[in-house]
Amino acid sequence: MTEFSLMIHGGAGVIRAPENYDASLRHIIETGAALLDQGASALDAVTHCVALLEDDPLYNAGRGSVLNAQGIVDCDASIMDGRTLDAGAIAGVRGVKNPVLLARAVLEKSEHVFLIGEGAEIFAREHKISFEEADYFLTEHRVAQLARVKEKQSVALDHSQANDLKLGTVGAVARDRDGNLAAATSTGGLVNKQFGRVGDSAVIGAGTYADNASCAISCTGIGEHFLRTSLARTAAFFVEYQGMNAQEAADAAIRHLTQKIQGVGGLILIDRNGECGQAHSTPDMLSATAVKGEIWVGAGLTLSMWGAQAR
Ligand code: ASP
């Protein structure tokens, strides 16, 4: 039995009042840490943490998802098991209460890895995944946020200068007491995204990756940038083949993202030894970490501050 490690994130961007997230992040990291402490698998812990983040309207996932250009919530999510490289992903799904539970069902019960749109929704109903009516997702502030972004004729990260709401994509990575890794990510995507657009959060190797031989990673930011750089897989490569530890790989991945395409976003990463790392090219990133018996709720902390504290 080894020590467990757990990290969660609530998105990256400009976060004007990070303290508003502290209680939620703390509750969720403590819940996930208690599960791992009692021997839960990394896969169960990341599923549970992401489902809790999806239920909290503070974040851009599940209930709090941002609206697309048509004013509708379309969710993307993915999950990966580092023991086997089994993975499940869904994109462009409507009405599913917890998209991460649907991604998990794809991982466990489908012969495929990636289901989209109506096909994914039919699969969800067949596997008794819970649905909610449209008004569950349609909060007043999401409608106002879409109107503001539409006025500027742009698409936006949930956490951006362009809007005053502090909400974001979510993810979790874990290493359990058996040394197994898992990662999961869930999002409503970008505000005012084109109908049919899929970001990195649903794509294994871009927004999510887990392999016991290297690390578990969950990303957040402008999905197109993470898709073009296969960023999660790139970070895993740094651990597996270049021998980097978690923080070195997180830094190297964000350097790669910015040097190649001036990419915008961040990631959390737990390596095969249970070390934790986090990096972002945005001013802030919401996250929380449970490692070596300690809990850090790092909303708004800079990378270097976080690195110094974690050591
Ligand atoms: N990566 C997500 C996407 O592009 C957005 C985010 O992380 O906030 O869909």
Coordinates of C-alpha atoms and ligand atoms in Angstrom, one line a residue:
M1 CA 0.0 0.0 0.0
T2 CA 1.4 3.4 -0.9
E3 CA 0.2 6.9 -0.1
F4 CA -2.5 8.3 -2.3
S5 CA -2.5 11.6 -4.2
L6 CA -5.4 13.6 -5.6
M7 CA -5.7 16.9 -7.5
I8 CA -8.8 18.6 -8.8
H9 CA -9.2 21.8 -11.0
G10 CA -12.0 24.2 -11.7
G11 CA -10.6 25.9 -14.8
A12 CA -8.0 28.4 -15.8
G13 CA -8.2 32.0 -16.9
V14 CA -8.7 35.3 -15.1
I15 CA -10.3 34.6 -11.8
R16 CA -11.2 37.8 -10.0
A17 CA -12.5 36.3 -6.7
P18 CA -10.8 33.0 -6.3
E19 CA -11.8 32.9 -2.6
N20 CA -15.4 32.3 -3.8
Y21 CA -14.3 28.8 -4.8
D22 CA -12.4 27.8 -1.7
A23 CA -15.2 26.1 0.2
S24 CA -16.4 24.1 -2.8
L25 CA -12.9 23.0 -3.8
R26 CA -12.0 22.1 -0.2
H27 CA -15.2 20.1 0.3
I28 CA -14.6 18.2 -2.9
I29 CA -10.9 17.5 -2.4
E30 CA -11.6 16.3 1.2
T31 CA -14.4 14.0 0.0
G32 CA -12.1 12.5 -2.7
A33 CA -9.2 12.2 -0.3
A34 CA -11.4 10.4 2.2
L35 CA -12.4 7.9 -0.5
L36 CA -8.8 7.2 -1.5
D37 CA -7.8 6.9 2.2
Q38 CA -10.4 4.2 2.6
G39 CA -9.0 2.3 -0.4
A40 CA -11.1 3.5 -3.3
S41 CA -9.6 3.2 -6.8
A42 CA -8.2 6.2 -8.6
L43 CA -10.9 5.7 -11.2
D44 CA -13.7 5.9 -8.6
A45 CA -12.1 8.9 -6.9
V46 CA -11.8 11.0 -10.1
T47 CA -15.3 10.0 -11.2
H48 CA -16.8 11.0 -7.9
C49 CA -14.9 14.3 -7.7
V50 CA -15.8 15.3 -11.2
A51 CA -19.4 14.5 -10.6
L52 CA -19.4 16.7 -7.5
L53 CA -17.8 19.5 -9.5
E54 CA -20.5 19.0 -12.3
D55 CA -23.3 19.3 -9.7
D56 CA -21.9 22.7 -8.4
P57 CA -23.2 25.5 -10.6
L58 CA -20.0 27.5 -9.9
Y59 CA -18.2 25.6 -12.6
N60 CA -18.5 25.2 -16.4
A61 CA -19.5 21.6 -16.4
G62 CA -22.7 19.6 -15.9
R63 CA -25.2 21.9 -14.2
G64 CA -23.2 25.2 -14.6
S65 CA -22.2 24.6 -18.2
V66 CA -21.8 27.6 -20.5
L67 CA -24.1 28.1 -23.5
N68 CA -23.3 27.5 -27.1
A69 CA -24.2 30.0 -29.9
Q70 CA -27.7 28.6 -30.0
G71 CA -28.2 29.2 -26.3
I72 CA -28.0 25.5 -25.5
V73 CA -25.8 23.4 -23.2
D74 CA -23.7 20.8 -25.0
C75 CA -21.4 18.9 -22.7
D76 CA -18.1 17.1 -23.4
A77 CA -16.3 14.7 -21.0
S78 CA -13.7 12.0 -20.9
I79 CA -12.1 9.5 -18.4
M80 CA -9.1 7.2 -18.5
D81 CA -7.9 4.3 -16.4
G82 CA -4.1 4.2 -16.1
R83 CA -4.0 0.5 -15.3
T84 CA -5.3 -0.6 -18.7
L85 CA -5.4 2.5 -20.9
D86 CA -9.2 1.9 -21.1
A87 CA -11.0 5.2 -21.8
G88 CA -14.4 6.6 -22.3
A89 CA -15.4 9.9 -23.9
I90 CA -18.5 11.7 -24.9
A91 CA -19.1 15.0 -26.8
G92 CA -22.0 17.3 -27.8
V93 CA -24.3 15.6 -25.3
R94 CA -27.5 17.3 -24.0
G95 CA -29.5 16.8 -20.8
V96 CA -27.2 14.4 -19.1
K97 CA -26.9 15.4 -15.5
N98 CA -23.4 14.1 -15.0
P99 CA -21.4 13.8 -18.3
V100 CA -18.5 12.1 -16.4
L101 CA -20.8 9.2 -15.5
L102 CA -21.7 8.7 -19.1
A103 CA -18.0 8.8 -20.1
R104 CA -17.4 6.2 -17.4
A105 CA -20.2 4.0 -18.7
V106 CA -18.6 4.2 -22.2
L107 CA -15.3 3.1 -20.6
E108 CA -16.9 0.1 -18.9
K109 CA -19.8 -0.9 -21.0
S110 CA -19.1 0.0 -24.6
E111 CA -16.7 -1.6 -27.1
H112 CA -16.0 1.9 -28.3
V113 CA -14.1 4.8 -26.7
F114 CA -15.8 7.9 -28.0
L115 CA -19.6 8.5 -28.5
I116 CA -21.1 11.8 -29.7
G117 CA -24.5 13.6 -29.8
E118 CA -27.6 11.6 -30.2
G119 CA -25.8 8.3 -30.2
A120 CA -24.2 9.0 -26.9
E121 CA -27.6 10.1 -25.5
I122 CA -29.3 6.9 -26.6
F123 CA -26.4 4.9 -25.0
A124 CA -27.0 6.9 -21.8
R125 CA -30.7 6.0 -21.7
E126 CA -29.9 2.4 -22.3
H127 CA -27.5 2.4 -19.4
K128 CA -29.9 4.3 -17.0
I129 CA -27.8 7.5 -16.8
S130 CA -29.8 10.4 -15.2
F131 CA -31.1 13.2 -17.4
E132 CA -32.4 16.6 -16.4
E133 CA -34.7 19.1 -18.1
A134 CA -33.2 22.0 -20.0
D135 CA -34.0 24.5 -17.3
Y136 CA -31.7 22.6 -14.8
F137 CA -28.8 23.8 -16.9
L138 CA -30.1 27.2 -18.0
T139 CA -29.1 29.5 -15.2
E140 CA -29.8 33.3 -15.5
H141 CA -26.1 34.2 -15.4
R142 CA -25.3 31.8 -18.3
V143 CA -27.9 33.5 -20.4
A144 CA -26.5 36.9 -19.6
Q145 CA -22.9 35.7 -20.2
L146 CA -23.8 34.4 -23.7
A147 CA -25.5 37.8 -24.5
R148 CA -22.3 39.7 -23.5
V149 CA -20.0 37.4 -25.5
K150 CA -22.3 37.5 -28.5
E151 CA -22.3 41.3 -28.4
K152 CA -18.5 41.1 -28.9
Q153 CA -19.0 38.5 -31.7
S154 CA -16.4 36.2 -30.0
V155 CA -16.1 32.9 -28.2
A156 CA -14.6 33.0 -24.7
L157 CA -13.2 30.9 -22.0
D158 CA -15.5 30.8 -19.0
H159 CA -12.8 32.5 -16.9
S160 CA -11.9 35.4 -19.1
Q161 CA -11.4 39.1 -19.1
A162 CA -14.4 39.4 -21.4
N163 CA -16.9 38.3 -18.8
D164 CA -17.3 38.9 -15.1
L165 CA -18.4 35.4 -14.1
K166 CA -15.9 33.2 -12.5
L167 CA -16.7 29.7 -13.6
G168 CA -14.7 27.0 -15.3
T169 CA -14.1 23.5 -16.8
V170 CA -13.4 20.8 -14.3
G171 CA -11.1 17.8 -13.9
A172 CA -9.5 15.4 -11.5
V173 CA -6.4 13.2 -11.4
A174 CA -5.5 10.6 -8.8
R175 CA -3.1 7.9 -7.7
D176 CA -4.6 5.3 -5.4
R177 CA -3.1 3.2 -2.6
D178 CA -2.3 0.5 -5.1
G179 CA -0.3 2.9 -7.2
N180 CA -2.9 3.1 -10.0
L181 CA -3.6 6.3 -11.9
A182 CA -6.7 7.8 -13.4
A183 CA -7.8 11.1 -14.9
A184 CA -11.2 12.7 -15.8
T185 CA -12.3 16.0 -17.4
S186 CA -15.7 17.6 -18.0
T187 CA -16.9 20.8 -19.6
G188 CA -19.6 22.8 -21.3
G189 CA -16.8 24.2 -23.6
L190 CA -16.4 27.8 -24.7
V191 CA -19.1 30.4 -24.3
N192 CA -20.8 31.0 -27.7
K193 CA -19.1 28.0 -29.4
Q194 CA -20.4 26.9 -32.7
F195 CA -23.0 24.2 -32.7
G196 CA -21.0 20.9 -33.2
R197 CA -17.7 22.2 -31.9
V198 CA -15.8 19.8 -29.7
G199 CA -12.9 20.8 -27.5
D200 CA -10.0 19.0 -25.9
S201 CA -11.9 17.9 -22.8
A202 CA -13.6 15.0 -24.6
V203 CA -10.4 14.0 -26.4
I204 CA -8.1 11.4 -24.9
G205 CA -4.5 12.6 -25.4
A206 CA -5.5 16.2 -25.7
G207 CA -7.5 17.1 -22.5
T208 CA -7.2 13.9 -20.5
Y209 CA -4.6 11.1 -20.3
A210 CA -3.7 8.4 -17.7
D211 CA -1.1 5.6 -17.9
N212 CA 0.4 3.9 -14.9
A213 CA 3.8 4.0 -16.7
S214 CA 3.8 7.8 -16.7
C215 CA 1.1 10.0 -15.1
A216 CA -2.5 11.2 -15.0
I217 CA -3.3 14.6 -16.5
S218 CA -6.4 16.8 -16.9
C219 CA -6.2 20.0 -18.9
T220 CA -8.2 23.2 -19.2
G221 CA -8.0 26.2 -21.5
I222 CA -8.8 27.0 -25.1
G223 CA -9.5 23.5 -26.4
E224 CA -8.3 24.1 -29.9
H225 CA -4.8 24.8 -28.5
F226 CA -4.7 21.5 -26.5
L227 CA -6.0 19.6 -29.5
R228 CA -3.4 21.0 -31.9
T229 CA -0.5 20.1 -29.4
S230 CA -1.9 16.8 -28.1
L231 CA -1.0 18.3 -24.8
A232 CA -2.0 15.7 -22.3
R233 CA -0.2 12.9 -24.2
T234 CA 2.8 15.2 -24.7
A235 CA 3.0 15.7 -20.9
A236 CA 2.9 12.0 -20.4
F237 CA 5.7 11.5 -22.9
F238 CA 7.9 13.9 -20.8
V239 CA 7.4 11.7 -17.8
E240 CA 7.7 8.3 -19.5
Y241 CA 10.5 8.9 -21.9
Q242 CA 12.4 11.9 -20.5
G243 CA 12.2 10.9 -16.8
M244 CA 10.6 14.2 -15.7
N245 CA 8.8 14.4 -12.4
A246 CA 5.3 15.9 -12.1
Q247 CA 6.2 19.5 -11.8
E248 CA 8.9 19.3 -14.4
A249 CA 6.5 17.7 -16.9
A250 CA 3.7 20.2 -16.1
D251 CA 6.1 23.1 -16.7
A252 CA 7.5 21.5 -19.9
A253 CA 4.1 20.9 -21.3
I254 CA 2.9 24.5 -20.8
R255 CA 6.2 25.7 -22.3
H256 CA 5.5 23.5 -25.3
L257 CA 2.0 24.9 -25.5
T258 CA 3.1 28.5 -25.4
Q259 CA 6.3 28.2 -27.5
K260 CA 4.6 26.3 -30.3
I261 CA 1.3 28.2 -30.6
Q262 CA 1.1 30.7 -27.7
G263 CA -1.6 28.4 -26.2
V264 CA -3.8 29.5 -23.4
G265 CA -4.6 27.2 -20.4
G266 CA -3.3 24.9 -17.7
L267 CA -3.1 21.4 -16.4
I268 CA -2.9 19.2 -13.3
L269 CA -0.7 16.2 -13.3
I270 CA 0.2 13.3 -10.9
D271 CA 3.1 11.1 -11.8
R272 CA 3.7 7.4 -11.3
N273 CA 5.4 8.2 -8.0
G274 CA 2.5 10.2 -6.7
E275 CA 4.2 13.6 -7.0
C276 CA 1.9 16.4 -8.0
G277 CA 2.4 19.2 -10.5
Q278 CA 0.4 22.1 -12.0
A279 CA 1.2 24.8 -14.5
H280 CA -0.7 27.3 -16.5
S281 CA -0.1 30.0 -19.1
T282 CA -3.2 32.0 -17.9
P283 CA -3.0 34.4 -14.9
D284 CA -4.8 32.0 -12.6
M285 CA -6.0 28.4 -12.2
L286 CA -8.4 27.0 -9.7
S287 CA -7.2 23.8 -8.1
A288 CA -6.9 21.8 -4.9
T289 CA -4.4 19.1 -4.0
A290 CA -4.3 16.3 -1.4
V291 CA -0.8 14.8 -1.1
K292 CA 1.2 13.2 1.7
G293 CA -1.5 13.9 4.3
E294 CA -1.9 17.6 3.5
I295 CA -4.5 19.5 1.6
W296 CA -3.8 22.6 -0.5
V297 CA -6.6 24.7 -1.9
G298 CA -4.7 26.7 -4.5
A299 CA -7.3 29.0 -6.1
G300 CA -5.4 31.9 -7.6
L301 CA -1.9 30.7 -6.5
T302 CA 0.8 31.3 -9.1
L303 CA 2.8 28.3 -10.3
S304 CA 6.0 29.3 -8.3
M305 CA 4.0 29.9 -5.1
W306 CA 2.3 26.6 -5.5
G307 CA 5.6 24.8 -6.3
A308 CA 7.3 26.3 -3.2
Q309 CA 4.4 25.3 -1.0
A310 CA 4.1 21.8 -2.3
R311 CA 7.7 21.1 -1.5
Ligands
ASP1 N1 -11.0 23.2 -22.6 C1 -12.4 23.5 -22.7 C2 -12.8 23.6 -24.1 O1 -12.1 24.1 -24.9 C3 -12.7 24.9 -22.0 C4 -12.1 25.1 -20.7 O2 -11.2 24.5 -20.3 O3 -12.6 26.0 -20.0 O4 -13.9 23.1 -24.4

